[in-house]
Each structure stands twice: as structure tokens, then as C-alpha cells.
Amino acid sequence: MMNGDAEMIAVRALLAVVALVGVMLPIGGAVDAPRSIGKAPQPQKTIALSFDDIPRAPGAFYSREERTERLIAALRASGVTQAAFFVNPGRVGAKDGSLDLIEAYAAAGHVLADHSFSHRSLAAVPAAAFLADVDQAEAWLKHQPGYRPWFRFPGLNQGGADRAKRRAVLDGLKARGLLVGAVTIDGSDWYLERLTLEAARAGKPIDEDALHDLYIETMLQSAEFSDALMRKAIGRSPAHMMLLHETDLAARYIGDLVEALRNNGWRIVTADAAYRDPIYHSEPNVPTSNGTLSEAIAWAKSIPGPRWYGRNDARIAGALFNDRVMHQPPAVAAFGGARRECRIRRKDPHRACPDLTAKAA
């Protein structure tokens, strides 16, 4: 038998043990998996889809009407309620049915924005002429349902190395109430479409299963690459905007691309939601402005390269296409030297090479 003091000490010890176990175990006695202490969970990645160069010519597989119908149906079936379609009104014919196709996108719940009237690169025209072209497009677009006051530079080219021209146009867009419809993700889908169209016109056999896989893989990798770059540059995952084009490949594969994105942890959001992210009001001060917003921000913050997704190099993408889709050896040999590679890239209005420019300077 314990005396009174000993019994009291034993009871207190037992209560202390019970209290400790109560902290460690949830109600019901189940033990949760160990949790990392002091490490916040990663926020979900969000992405909106946008399509450039509306309306485009027929592709390798469909007429323009078939492509539009398939693209709208695939987006709807995938639960994408709103994508952005950037229009070139100068390509809209009076009697060719292209206006009906544009109206179909708006009727399906998607939004329309400005990609310039004639799709001329800012690198090729003076600032005043470029803004006049924007005005011509706006005069047409403002009367369309689903219109948004967003402007996307053709080829993503904001004047290249001409900072004075860039500043003049950016100021002009602000004065017009237009937000730059920047993109953070670019996998150069237009180039895969071009290669496919060239092969089809030449009557060459196309491995369509391999083409599907290459398209999905490339777009998904470009998204993951840009998200990792943005996390390094700004410390978070922004609401991303993916650049796509109104292509036959998109009409065929967009549903599978959306599924692949979701399987990789991405949540699809509307274009309206994406452009509410304050990142799209930033204007990185970089020597050459000709690419994605992710590239420009990372360059301005001196994030080490590479700062653009590798398959945006046409030689890399072309070699993969030849090997996997056409089952042919690469047709283009690699160039030697960063300076030569950068000079070649700067001729392409769809791509800049800030990393190699910086090394060569």
C-alpha cells in the first residue's frame, strides 16, 4: 500500500503521461503520418490558356471551320470555361467566314483580345506606325462580344534592343488603357505545327502517336520550366499564361494537354483570373525585350540561365520532330559558339536569347 503522498505523486505522473499522449495522438488513437515542421505546403500551380494569330489558315488536318469546332468542343469537354484568343483583325475577310469563327469562340464563353491589326513585329516598324496598327485593331475589336483590353506583341517582340521604341509603345498602350497580354509559358507550338504542315504537304508519312506525345510533352515541360524559373525570380508561383496558337495540333491534343497539366498539379483558371495577378503589370528593364515575361523577370533579377525553355530553339525542336515523328536523322547540325547561336536566334521574331546575349556582350 502507498501512503497518501506517494499515491498523489503517482497520480500526477500518470496524468502527465496521459496529457503527453493526448498531444501526440489524435482523438480515436490513430497516428498521422509525420509532418514536416516549419515547412509550408507548396501552393497549387495555376495556368490560363491563350491562343494567338486568330484567324489562321487551314492546317495539316482540318479546314478552318473544323478546327474551330474541334477546339471549342475539346475545351468545353475539358472543363476550360474561358481561354483568351488574340486576334489579328487584318486577317478577317469580309466573305471568307472568318468572322463567324471568331464569333463562335466568344459565343462559347472565351474572350477576344488584340494581337495587332496586321501582325507586324515592332522590330520592323516605327513606334508611331505600330501604335496606329494597334488603334486599327482596337477599332474593330471593341465592337466584338467578349472583348478584353489586352494587347499582345506579335512574336512577343517589344522592340528588341531598342529601349526608346519599347518605352514609347508601352506608354502608348497605357494611354489607351491596354494591358500588355504577356505570357509566362511558351513551348513554340507554332513551330511543331509548321513542321507538321510541311511534312503533310510533302506527302511524307507522319507518326501521329509520336506527334501527340511530343506536343504534350513539350508544352508540359515548358510549363514546369517556367514555373520553376518564376519561383526562383519572384519567390512564388504566379498565375501563369500559356502561349498557344490556333493550330490543328491544338484542336487535336488540347484535351490531353489539359489532362496532363492537371495530373502534374496544375489548376486551369480563366484568362481574366490570370491577368489579375500583379506580375502582369511589371516591366522588367532588360537589354533585349523579345520573349516571355518569365525570361525577362529572371534576366532583370540576374537569375542564372538558362532562362528560356530549350525546345524554343528551332534546331532542338526540329531534331526531335525529325527523330521521333518522321523517324529521320536530324537535318541541321549544331552551331558552335554562343555568339553565333545568339545571332541566329535574334533573327527569329518569336525568340530572344538574353542568356547568350549577356555572355557575348
Coordinates of C-alpha atoms in Angstrom, one line a residue, residues 122 125-132 134-135 151 153 157-178 180 283 289:
L122 CA 7.7 46.1 -83.6
V125 CA 8.3 49.4 -87.9
P126 CA 8.5 52.8 -86.1
A127 CA 6.6 53.2 -82.8
A128 CA 4.1 55.6 -84.2
A129 CA 3.2 53.2 -87.1
F130 CA 3.0 50.3 -84.7
L131 CA 0.5 52.2 -82.4
A132 CA -1.6 53.2 -85.4
V134 CA -2.9 48.8 -82.7
D135 CA -5.6 51.5 -83.0
F151 CA -2.6 43.7 -76.2
F153 CA 3.0 41.9 -79.1
N157 CA 8.8 41.3 -79.6
Q158 CA 8.7 44.6 -77.6
G159 CA 11.3 46.3 -79.9
G160 CA 14.2 44.1 -79.2
A161 CA 17.2 46.1 -78.0
D162 CA 15.6 49.5 -78.9
R163 CA 14.6 50.7 -75.4
A164 CA 13.4 54.1 -76.6
K165 CA 10.9 52.4 -79.0
R166 CA 9.8 50.0 -76.4
R167 CA 9.2 52.8 -73.9
A168 CA 7.2 54.8 -76.5
V169 CA 5.0 51.9 -77.3
L170 CA 4.4 50.8 -73.7
D171 CA 3.5 54.4 -72.8
G172 CA 1.2 54.5 -75.8
L173 CA -0.6 51.3 -74.7
K174 CA -1.1 52.6 -71.2
A175 CA -2.6 55.8 -72.6
R176 CA -5.0 53.6 -74.5
G177 CA -6.0 51.6 -71.4
L178 CA -4.4 48.4 -72.7
V180 CA 0.2 44.0 -72.1
E283 CA 8.0 46.0 -66.8
S289 CA 12.8 42.5 -74.8

